[in-house]
CSV table of C-alpha atoms and ligand atoms in Angstrom, one decimal:
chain,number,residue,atom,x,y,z
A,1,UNK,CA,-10.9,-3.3,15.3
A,2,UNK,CA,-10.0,-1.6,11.9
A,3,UNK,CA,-8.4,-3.8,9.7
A,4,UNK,CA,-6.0,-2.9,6.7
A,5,UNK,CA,-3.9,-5.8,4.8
A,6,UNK,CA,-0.7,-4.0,3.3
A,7,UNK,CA,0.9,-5.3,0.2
A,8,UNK,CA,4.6,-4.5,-0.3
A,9,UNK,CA,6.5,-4.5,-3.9
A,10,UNK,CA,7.8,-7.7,-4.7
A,11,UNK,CA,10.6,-6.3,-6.2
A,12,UNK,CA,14.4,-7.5,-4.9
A,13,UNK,CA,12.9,-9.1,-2.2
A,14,UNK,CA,14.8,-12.4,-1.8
A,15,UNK,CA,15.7,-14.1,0.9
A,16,UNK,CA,17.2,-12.7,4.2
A,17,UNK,CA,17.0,-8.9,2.4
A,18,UNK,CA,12.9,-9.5,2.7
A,19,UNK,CA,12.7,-10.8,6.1
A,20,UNK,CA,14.6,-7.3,6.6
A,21,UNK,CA,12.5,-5.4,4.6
A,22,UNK,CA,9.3,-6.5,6.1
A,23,UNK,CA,10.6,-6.0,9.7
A,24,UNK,CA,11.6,-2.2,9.1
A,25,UNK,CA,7.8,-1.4,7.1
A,26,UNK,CA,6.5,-3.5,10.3
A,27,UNK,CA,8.4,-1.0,12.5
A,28,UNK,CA,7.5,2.0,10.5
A,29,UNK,CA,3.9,1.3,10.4
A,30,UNK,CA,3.6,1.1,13.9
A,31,UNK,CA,4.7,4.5,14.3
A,32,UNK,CA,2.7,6.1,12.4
A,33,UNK,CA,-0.3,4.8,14.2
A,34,UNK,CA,1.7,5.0,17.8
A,35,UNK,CA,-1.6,7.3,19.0
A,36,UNK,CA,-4.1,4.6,18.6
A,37,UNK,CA,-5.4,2.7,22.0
A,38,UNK,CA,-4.3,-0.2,20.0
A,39,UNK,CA,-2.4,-1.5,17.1
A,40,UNK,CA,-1.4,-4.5,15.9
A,41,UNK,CA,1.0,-5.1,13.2
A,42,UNK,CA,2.1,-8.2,12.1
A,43,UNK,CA,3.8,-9.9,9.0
A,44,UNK,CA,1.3,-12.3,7.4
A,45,UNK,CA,2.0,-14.8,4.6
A,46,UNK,CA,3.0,-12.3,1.5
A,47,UNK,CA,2.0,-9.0,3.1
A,48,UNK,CA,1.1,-6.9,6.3
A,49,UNK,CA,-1.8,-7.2,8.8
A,50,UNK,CA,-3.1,-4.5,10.5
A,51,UNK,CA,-5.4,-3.7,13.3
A,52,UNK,CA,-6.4,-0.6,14.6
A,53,UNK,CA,-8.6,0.1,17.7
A,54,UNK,CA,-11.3,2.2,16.4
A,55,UNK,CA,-10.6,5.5,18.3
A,56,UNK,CA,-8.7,6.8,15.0
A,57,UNK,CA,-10.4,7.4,12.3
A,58,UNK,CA,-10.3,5.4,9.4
A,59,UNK,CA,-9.5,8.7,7.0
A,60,UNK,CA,-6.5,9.0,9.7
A,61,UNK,CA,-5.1,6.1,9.1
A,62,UNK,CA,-5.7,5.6,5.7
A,63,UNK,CA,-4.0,9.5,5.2
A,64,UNK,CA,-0.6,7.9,7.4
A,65,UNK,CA,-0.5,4.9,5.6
A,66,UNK,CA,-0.4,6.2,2.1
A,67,UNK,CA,2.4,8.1,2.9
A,68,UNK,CA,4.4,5.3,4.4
A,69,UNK,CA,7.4,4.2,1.8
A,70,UNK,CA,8.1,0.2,1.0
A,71,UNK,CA,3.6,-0.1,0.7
A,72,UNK,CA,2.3,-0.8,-3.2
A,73,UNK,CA,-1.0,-0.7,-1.9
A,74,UNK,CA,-3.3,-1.8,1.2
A,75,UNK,CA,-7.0,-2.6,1.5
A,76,UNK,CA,-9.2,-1.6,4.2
A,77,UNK,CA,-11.1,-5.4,4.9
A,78,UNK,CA,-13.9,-7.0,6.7
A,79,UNK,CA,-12.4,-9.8,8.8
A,80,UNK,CA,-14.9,-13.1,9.7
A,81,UNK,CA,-14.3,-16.3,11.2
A,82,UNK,CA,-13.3,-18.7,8.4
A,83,UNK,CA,-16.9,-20.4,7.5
A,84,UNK,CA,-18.6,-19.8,4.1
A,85,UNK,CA,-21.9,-18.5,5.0
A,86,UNK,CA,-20.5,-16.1,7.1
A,87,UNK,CA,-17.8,-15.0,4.4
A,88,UNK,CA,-20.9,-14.7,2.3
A,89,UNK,CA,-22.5,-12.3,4.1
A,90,UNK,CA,-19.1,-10.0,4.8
A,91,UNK,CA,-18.8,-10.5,1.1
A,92,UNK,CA,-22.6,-9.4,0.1
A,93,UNK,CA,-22.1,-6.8,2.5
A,94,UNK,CA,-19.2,-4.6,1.2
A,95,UNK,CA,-20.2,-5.7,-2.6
A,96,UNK,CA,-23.7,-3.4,-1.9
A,97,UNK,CA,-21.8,-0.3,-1.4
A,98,UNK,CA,-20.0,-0.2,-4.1
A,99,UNK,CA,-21.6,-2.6,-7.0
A,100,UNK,CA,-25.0,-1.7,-9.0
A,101,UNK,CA,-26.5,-2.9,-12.1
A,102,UNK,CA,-24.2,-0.2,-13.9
A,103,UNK,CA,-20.7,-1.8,-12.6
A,104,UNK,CA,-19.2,-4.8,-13.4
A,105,UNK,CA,-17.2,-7.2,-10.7
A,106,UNK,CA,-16.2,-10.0,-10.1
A,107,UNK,CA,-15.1,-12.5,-7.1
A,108,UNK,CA,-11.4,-13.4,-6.4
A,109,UNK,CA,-10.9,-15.7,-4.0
A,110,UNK,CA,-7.2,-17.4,-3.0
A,111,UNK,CA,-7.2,-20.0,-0.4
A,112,UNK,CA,-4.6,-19.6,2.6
A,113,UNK,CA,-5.9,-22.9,4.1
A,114,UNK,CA,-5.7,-25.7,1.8
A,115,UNK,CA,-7.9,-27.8,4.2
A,116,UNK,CA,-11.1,-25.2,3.9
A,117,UNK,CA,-13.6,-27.5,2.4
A,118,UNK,CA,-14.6,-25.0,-0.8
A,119,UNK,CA,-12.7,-24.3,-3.6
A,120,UNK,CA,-11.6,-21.3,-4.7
A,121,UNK,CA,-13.4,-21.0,-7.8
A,122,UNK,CA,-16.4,-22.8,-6.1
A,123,UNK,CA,-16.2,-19.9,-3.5
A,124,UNK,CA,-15.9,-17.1,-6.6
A,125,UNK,CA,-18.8,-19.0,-8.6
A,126,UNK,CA,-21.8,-19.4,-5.6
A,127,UNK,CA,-20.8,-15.4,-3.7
A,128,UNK,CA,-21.0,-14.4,-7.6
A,129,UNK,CA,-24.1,-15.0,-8.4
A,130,UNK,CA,-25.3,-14.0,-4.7
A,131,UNK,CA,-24.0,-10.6,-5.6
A,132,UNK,CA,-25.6,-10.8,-9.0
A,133,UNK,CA,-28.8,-11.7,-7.4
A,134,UNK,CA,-28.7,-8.8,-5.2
A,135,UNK,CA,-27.4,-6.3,-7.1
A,136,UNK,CA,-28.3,-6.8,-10.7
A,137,UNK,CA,-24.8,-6.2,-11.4
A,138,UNK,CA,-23.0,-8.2,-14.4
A,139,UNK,CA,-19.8,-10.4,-13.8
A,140,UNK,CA,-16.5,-9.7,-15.6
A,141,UNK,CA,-13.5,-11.3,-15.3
A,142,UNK,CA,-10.9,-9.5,-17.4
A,143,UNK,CA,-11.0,-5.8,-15.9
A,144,UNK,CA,-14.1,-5.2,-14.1
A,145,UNK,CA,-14.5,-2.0,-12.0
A,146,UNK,CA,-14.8,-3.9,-8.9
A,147,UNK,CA,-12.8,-6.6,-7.5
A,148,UNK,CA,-14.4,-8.7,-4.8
A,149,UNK,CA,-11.3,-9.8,-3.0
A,150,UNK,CA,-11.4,-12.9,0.0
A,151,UNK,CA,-8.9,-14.4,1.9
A,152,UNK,CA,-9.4,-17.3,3.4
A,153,UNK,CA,-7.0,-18.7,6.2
A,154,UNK,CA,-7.1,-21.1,9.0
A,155,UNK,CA,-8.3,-19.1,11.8
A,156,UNK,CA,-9.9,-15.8,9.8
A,157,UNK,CA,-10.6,-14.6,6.4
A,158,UNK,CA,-10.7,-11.5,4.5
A,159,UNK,CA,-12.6,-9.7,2.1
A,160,UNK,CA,-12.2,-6.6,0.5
A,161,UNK,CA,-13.2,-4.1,-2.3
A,162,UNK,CA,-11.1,-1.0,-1.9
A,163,UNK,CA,-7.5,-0.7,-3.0
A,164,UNK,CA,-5.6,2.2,-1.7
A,165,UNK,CA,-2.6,3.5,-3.5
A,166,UNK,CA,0.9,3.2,-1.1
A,167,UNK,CA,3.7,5.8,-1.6
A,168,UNK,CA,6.0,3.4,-2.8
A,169,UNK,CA,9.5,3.1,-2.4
A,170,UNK,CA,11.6,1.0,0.2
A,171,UNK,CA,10.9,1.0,4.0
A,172,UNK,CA,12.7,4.0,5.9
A,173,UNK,CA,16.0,2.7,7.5
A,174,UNK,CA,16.9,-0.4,5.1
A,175,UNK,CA,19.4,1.9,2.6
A,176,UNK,CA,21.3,3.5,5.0
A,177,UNK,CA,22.0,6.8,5.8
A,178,UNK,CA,22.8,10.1,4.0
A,179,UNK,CA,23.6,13.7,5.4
A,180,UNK,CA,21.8,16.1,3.7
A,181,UNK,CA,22.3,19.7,2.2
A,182,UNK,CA,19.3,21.2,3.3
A,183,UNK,CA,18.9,24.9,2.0
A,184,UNK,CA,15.9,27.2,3.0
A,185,UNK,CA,14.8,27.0,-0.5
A,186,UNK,CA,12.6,24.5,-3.1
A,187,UNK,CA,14.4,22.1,-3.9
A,188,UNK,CA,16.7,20.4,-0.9
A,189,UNK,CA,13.5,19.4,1.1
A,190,UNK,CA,12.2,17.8,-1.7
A,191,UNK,CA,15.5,16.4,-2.2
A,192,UNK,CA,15.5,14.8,0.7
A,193,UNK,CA,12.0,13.3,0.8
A,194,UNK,CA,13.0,11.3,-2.1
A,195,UNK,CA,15.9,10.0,0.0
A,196,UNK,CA,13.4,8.7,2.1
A,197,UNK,CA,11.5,7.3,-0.1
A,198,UNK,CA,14.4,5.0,-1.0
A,199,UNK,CA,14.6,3.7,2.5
A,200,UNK,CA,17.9,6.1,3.6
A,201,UNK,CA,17.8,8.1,7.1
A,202,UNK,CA,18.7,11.3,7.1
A,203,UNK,CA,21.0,13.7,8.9
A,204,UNK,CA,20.5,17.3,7.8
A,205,UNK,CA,23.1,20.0,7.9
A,206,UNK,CA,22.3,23.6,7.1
A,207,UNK,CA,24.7,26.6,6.8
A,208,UNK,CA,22.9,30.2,8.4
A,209,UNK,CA,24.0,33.6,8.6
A,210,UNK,CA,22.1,34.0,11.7
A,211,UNK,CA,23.9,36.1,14.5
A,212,UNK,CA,23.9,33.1,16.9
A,213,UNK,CA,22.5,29.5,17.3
A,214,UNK,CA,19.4,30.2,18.9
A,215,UNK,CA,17.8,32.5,16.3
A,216,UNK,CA,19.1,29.1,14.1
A,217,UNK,CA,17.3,27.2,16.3
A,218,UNK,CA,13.8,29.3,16.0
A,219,UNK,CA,14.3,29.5,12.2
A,220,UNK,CA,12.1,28.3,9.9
A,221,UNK,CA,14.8,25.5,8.7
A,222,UNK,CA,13.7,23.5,11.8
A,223,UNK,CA,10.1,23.4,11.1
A,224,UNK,CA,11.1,22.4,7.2
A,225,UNK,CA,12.5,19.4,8.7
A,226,UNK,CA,10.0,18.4,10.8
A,227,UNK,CA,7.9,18.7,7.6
A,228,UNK,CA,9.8,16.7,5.7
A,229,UNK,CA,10.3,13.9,8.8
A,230,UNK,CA,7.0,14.0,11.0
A,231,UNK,CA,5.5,11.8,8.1
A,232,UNK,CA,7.6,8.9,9.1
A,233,UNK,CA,8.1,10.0,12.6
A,234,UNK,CA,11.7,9.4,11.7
A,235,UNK,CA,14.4,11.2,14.3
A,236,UNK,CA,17.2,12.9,13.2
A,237,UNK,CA,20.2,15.4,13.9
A,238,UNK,CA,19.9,18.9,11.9
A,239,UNK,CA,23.1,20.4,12.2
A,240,UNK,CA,23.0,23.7,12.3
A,241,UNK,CA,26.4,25.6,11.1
A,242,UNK,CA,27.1,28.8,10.8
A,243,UNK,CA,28.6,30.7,8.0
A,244,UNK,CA,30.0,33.5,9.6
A,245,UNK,CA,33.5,32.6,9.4
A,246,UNK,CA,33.6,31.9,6.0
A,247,UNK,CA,31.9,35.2,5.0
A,248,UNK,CA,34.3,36.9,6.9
A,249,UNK,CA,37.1,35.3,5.5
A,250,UNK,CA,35.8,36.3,1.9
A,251,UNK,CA,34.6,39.9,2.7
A,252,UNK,CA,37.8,41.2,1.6
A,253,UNK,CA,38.0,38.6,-1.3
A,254,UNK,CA,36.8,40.1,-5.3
A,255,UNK,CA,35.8,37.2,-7.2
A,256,UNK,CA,33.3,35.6,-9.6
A,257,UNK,CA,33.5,32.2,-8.0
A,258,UNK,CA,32.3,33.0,-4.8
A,259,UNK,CA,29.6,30.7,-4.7
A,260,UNK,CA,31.6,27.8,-5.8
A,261,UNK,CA,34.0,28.0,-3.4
A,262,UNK,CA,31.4,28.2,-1.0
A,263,UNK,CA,29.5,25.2,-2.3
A,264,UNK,CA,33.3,23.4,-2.2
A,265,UNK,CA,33.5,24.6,1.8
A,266,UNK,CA,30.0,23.2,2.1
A,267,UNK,CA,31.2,20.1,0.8
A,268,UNK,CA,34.2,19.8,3.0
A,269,UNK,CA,32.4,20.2,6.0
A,270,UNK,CA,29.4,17.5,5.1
A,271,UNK,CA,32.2,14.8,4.6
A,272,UNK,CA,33.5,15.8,7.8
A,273,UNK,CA,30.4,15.2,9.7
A,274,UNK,CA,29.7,12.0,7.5
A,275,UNK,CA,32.2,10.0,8.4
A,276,UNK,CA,31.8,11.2,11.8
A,277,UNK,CA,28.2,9.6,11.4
A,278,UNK,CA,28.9,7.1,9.1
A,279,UNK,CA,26.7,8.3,6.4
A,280,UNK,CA,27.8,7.3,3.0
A,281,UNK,CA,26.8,10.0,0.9
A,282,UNK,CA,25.9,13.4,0.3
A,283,UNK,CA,23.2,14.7,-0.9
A,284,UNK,CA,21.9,17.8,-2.4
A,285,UNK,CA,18.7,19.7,-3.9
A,286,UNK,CA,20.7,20.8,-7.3
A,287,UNK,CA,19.3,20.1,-11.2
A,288,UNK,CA,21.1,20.8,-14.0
A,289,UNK,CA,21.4,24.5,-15.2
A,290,UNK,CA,19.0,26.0,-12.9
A,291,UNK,CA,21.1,28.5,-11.5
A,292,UNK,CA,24.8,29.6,-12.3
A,293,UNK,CA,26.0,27.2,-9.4
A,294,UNK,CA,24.8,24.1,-11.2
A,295,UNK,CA,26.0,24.5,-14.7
A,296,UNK,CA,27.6,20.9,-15.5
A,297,UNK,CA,30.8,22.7,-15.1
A,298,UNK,CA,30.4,24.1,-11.9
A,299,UNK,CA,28.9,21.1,-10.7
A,300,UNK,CA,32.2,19.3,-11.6
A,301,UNK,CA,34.2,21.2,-9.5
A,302,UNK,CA,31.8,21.4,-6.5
A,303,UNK,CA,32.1,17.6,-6.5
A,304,UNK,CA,35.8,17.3,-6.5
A,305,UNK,CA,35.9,19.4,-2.6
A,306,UNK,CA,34.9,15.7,-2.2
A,307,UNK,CA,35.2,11.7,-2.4
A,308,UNK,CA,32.1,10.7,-1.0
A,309,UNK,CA,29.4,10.4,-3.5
A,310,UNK,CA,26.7,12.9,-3.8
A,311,UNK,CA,23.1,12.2,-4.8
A,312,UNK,CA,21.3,14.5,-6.7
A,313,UNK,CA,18.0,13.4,-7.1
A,314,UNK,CA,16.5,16.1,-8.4
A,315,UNK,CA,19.3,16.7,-11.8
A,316,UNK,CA,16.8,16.2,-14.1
A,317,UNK,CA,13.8,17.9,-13.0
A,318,UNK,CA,12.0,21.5,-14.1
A,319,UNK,CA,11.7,23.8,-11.3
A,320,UNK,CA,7.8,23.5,-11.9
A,321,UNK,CA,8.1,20.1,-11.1
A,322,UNK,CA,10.1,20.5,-8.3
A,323,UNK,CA,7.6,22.9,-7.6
A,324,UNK,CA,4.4,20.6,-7.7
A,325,UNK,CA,6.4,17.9,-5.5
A,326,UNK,CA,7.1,20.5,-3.0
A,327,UNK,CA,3.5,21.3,-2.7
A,328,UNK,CA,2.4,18.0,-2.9
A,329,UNK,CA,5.1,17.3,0.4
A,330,UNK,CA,3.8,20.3,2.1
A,331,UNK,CA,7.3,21.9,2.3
A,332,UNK,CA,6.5,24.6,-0.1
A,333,UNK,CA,4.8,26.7,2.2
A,334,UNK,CA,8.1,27.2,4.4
A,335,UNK,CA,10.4,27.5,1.4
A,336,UNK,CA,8.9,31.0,0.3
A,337,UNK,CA,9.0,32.6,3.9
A,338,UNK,CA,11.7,35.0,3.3
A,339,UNK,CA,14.9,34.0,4.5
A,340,UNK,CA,18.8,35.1,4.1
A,341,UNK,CA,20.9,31.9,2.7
A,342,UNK,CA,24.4,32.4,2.4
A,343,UNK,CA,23.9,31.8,-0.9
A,344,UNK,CA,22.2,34.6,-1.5
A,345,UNK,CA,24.8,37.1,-0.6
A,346,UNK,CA,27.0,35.8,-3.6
A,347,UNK,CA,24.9,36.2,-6.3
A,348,UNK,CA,26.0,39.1,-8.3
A,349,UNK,CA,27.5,38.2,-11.7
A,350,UNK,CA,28.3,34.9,-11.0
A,351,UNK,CA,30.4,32.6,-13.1
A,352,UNK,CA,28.9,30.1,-15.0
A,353,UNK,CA,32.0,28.1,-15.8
A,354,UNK,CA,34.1,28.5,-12.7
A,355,UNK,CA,38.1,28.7,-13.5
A,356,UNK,CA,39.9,25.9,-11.4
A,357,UNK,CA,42.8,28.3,-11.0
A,358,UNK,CA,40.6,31.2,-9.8
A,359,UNK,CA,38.7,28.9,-7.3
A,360,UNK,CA,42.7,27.4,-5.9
A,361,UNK,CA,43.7,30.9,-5.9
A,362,UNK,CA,40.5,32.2,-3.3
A,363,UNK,CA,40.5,28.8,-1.0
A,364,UNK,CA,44.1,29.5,-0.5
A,365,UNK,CA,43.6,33.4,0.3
A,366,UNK,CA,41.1,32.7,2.7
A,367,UNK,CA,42.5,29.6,3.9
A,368,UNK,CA,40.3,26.8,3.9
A,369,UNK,CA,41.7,24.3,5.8
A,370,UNK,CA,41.8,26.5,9.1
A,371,UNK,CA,38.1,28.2,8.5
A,372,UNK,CA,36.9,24.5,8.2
A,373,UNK,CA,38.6,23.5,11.7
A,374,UNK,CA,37.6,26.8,13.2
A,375,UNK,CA,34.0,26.2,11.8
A,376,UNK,CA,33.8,22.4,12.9
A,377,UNK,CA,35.0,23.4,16.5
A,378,UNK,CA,33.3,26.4,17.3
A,379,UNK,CA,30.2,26.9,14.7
A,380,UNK,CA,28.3,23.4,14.8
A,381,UNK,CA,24.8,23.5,17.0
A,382,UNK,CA,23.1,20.0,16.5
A,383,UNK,CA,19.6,20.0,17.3
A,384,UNK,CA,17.5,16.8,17.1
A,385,UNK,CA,14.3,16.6,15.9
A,386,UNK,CA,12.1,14.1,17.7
A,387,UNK,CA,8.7,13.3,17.4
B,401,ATP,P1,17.4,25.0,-2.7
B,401,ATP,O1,16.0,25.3,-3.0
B,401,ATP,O2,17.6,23.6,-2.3
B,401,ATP,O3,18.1,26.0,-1.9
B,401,ATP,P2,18.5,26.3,-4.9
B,401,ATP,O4,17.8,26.3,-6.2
B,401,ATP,O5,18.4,27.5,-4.1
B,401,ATP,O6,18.2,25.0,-4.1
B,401,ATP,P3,21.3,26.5,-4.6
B,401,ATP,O7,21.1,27.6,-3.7
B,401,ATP,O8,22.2,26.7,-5.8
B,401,ATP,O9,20.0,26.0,-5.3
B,401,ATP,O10,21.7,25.3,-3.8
B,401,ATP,C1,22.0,24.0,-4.4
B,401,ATP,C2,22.1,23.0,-3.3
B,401,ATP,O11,23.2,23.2,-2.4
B,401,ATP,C3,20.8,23.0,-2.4
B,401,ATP,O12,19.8,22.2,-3.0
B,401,ATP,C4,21.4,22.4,-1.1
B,401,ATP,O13,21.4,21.0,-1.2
B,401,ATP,C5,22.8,22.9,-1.1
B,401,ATP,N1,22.8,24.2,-0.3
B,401,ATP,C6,22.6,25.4,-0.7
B,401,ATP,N2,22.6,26.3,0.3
B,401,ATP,C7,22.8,25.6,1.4
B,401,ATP,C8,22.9,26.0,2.8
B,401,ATP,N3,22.8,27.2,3.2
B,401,ATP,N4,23.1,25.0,3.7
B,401,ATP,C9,23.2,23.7,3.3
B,401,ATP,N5,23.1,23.3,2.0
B,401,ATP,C10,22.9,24.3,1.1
B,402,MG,MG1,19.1,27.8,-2.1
């Protein structure tokens, strides 16, 4: 068997909220290796144990767990029976590959089992100078470049070298959940991966001007959510709605604040579905003056169509950062297929300080309240995407 030991942020992780915690990152880690022959996962003392049959490969496994949220880091590790000799040797073993005369390490033992008959320090001390012996390599204690870690518990111990960076974050599933507004663009997907990454689940809803549902369905807006999902092999609705009515309705309609009022109908119908699926917030892919839509002005009134809040994790960031994260999720790729969003159609001379008495004056031509019934009844496919 593989073996990985997971360490988890320490951080807010009292009480009943960590035996919580650790249960969801056990669950989550367990999916992501849900093709292996076998896997074991297992809380164990202050982190994670894992074992992995070895029909997946390690650069498999080790590519799924860095991208699992709630891990600070984990360490692929020999595992031996608990005996000192043998611990040596595991020890000597994974200290060759990486330690030469030109690196400097040192040994870090910590003692599980109080009852094992070395100390720790005695057992950093004698496998020290074994490694200096066989590698010529000098000790340092205060940063070296290698860090002989062991273990040692009742029935096992561990040793490692390697530490391998974690995403980060809290465990999918222990924040709650958040529906969000998931564009064909940048930014929303990106949006929503940091969502994840603070332990929400998501439900997705996306406005088309697709002739019917199953073109929707085919669209690249379901493989962008996969993308952003398949990660954490996390299920969830995409509602698919579309904006026919409303474009419709404001065909006939000469205005500046088009998009506005269309952000403001997108809002009404996300707090609709919501509370339907008691999510407790909205959340969008908008940053601060990017476009006209998100002056701080127009932002203001797009969140008064509604009183639940709305997360907007990206407000602060460049669109060439937005960029890089996009790339770095693998989303990118789907956002620059071409595609028609709504949004698009509005885009001629739009305001950049939308008047409150203009944007009343449109939602009241076109009546909102009926185009949001007629769209909730008759324009809402949900798809699920399942892994
Ligand atoms: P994105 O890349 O996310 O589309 P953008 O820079 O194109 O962002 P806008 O088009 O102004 O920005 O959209 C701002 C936010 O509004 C989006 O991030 C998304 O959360 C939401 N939104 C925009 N269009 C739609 C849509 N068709 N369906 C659902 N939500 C949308
Ligand atoms: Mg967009």
């Amino acid at each position: 068997m593989q073996v990985y030991i997971v360490h988890f942020g320490e951080l807010g992780l009292k009480g009943r909220n960590r035996i919580f915690f650790v249960r969801q990152l056990v669950e989550n880690i367990r999916a992501v290796l849900h093709d292996a022959e076998e896997a074991n996962v297992s809380p164990f003392y202050s982190h994670i144990l894992v074992k992995v049959s070895p029909d997946l490969p390690a650069e498999i496994i080790e590519a799924r767990l860095g991208q699992v949220f709630g891990i600070a880091y984990f360490a692929p590790a020999m595992m031996t029976p608990a005996e000192f000799e043998t611990i040596s040797q595991a020890a000597l073993q994974l200290a060759e590959g990486v330690v030469t005369s030109a690196t400097t390490f040192k040994v870090d033992t910590t003692r599980g089992d109080k009852q094992f008959p070395v100390y720790s320090q005695d057992v950093d001390r004698e496998i020290g100078a074994r490694i200096v012996e066989r590698t010529g390599a000098p000790v340092k204690l205060k940063d070296p470049d290698v860090t002989v870690s062991i273990q040692i518990y009742e029935d096992a111990s561990y040793c490692f070298v390697r530490r391998l960076p974690g995403a980060g974050g809290l465990p999918v599933g222990v924040s709650g959940r958040v529906l969000t507004l998931f564009s064909g663009g940048i930014d929303s997907p990106v949006a929503a991966h940091m969502m994840l990454k603070r332990g929400c689940t998501l439900d997705l809803l996306h406005f088309h001007l697709l002739p019917n549902a199953e073109l929707a369905r085919a669209s690249k807006i379901v493989d962008m959510a996969r993308a952003v999902l398949a990660p954490h092999r996390l299920a969830a609705p995409l509602y698919l709605i579309s904006a026919a009515p409303f474009e419709t309705a404001m065909a006939s309609v000469n205005t500046r604040v088009a998009t506005v009022v269309f952000r403001r109908f997108i809002m009404h119908t996300a707090e609709r579905l919501a509370l339907q699926r008691k999510a407790l917030a909205l959340v969008t892919g908008e940053s601060i003056g990017q476009v006209a839509s998100q002056t701080l002005p127009n932002i203001n009134m797009i969140s008064q169509a509604t009183t639940l809040p709305i997360l907007r994790p990206l407000i602060s960031y460049d669109k060439s950062e937005i960029v890089a994260a996009a790339q770095r999720i693998g989303t990118y790729e789907f956002s620059i297929q071409p595609y028609k969003d709504p949004c698009s159609i509005h885009a001629r001379n739009p305001s950049t300080w939308a008047n409150l008495d203009e944007v009343m004056r449109v939602e009241t031509e076109i009546d909102v309240p009926t185009l949001l019934e007629t769209t909730l009844r008759d324009y809402v496919d949900e798809v699920w995407i399942n892994f």
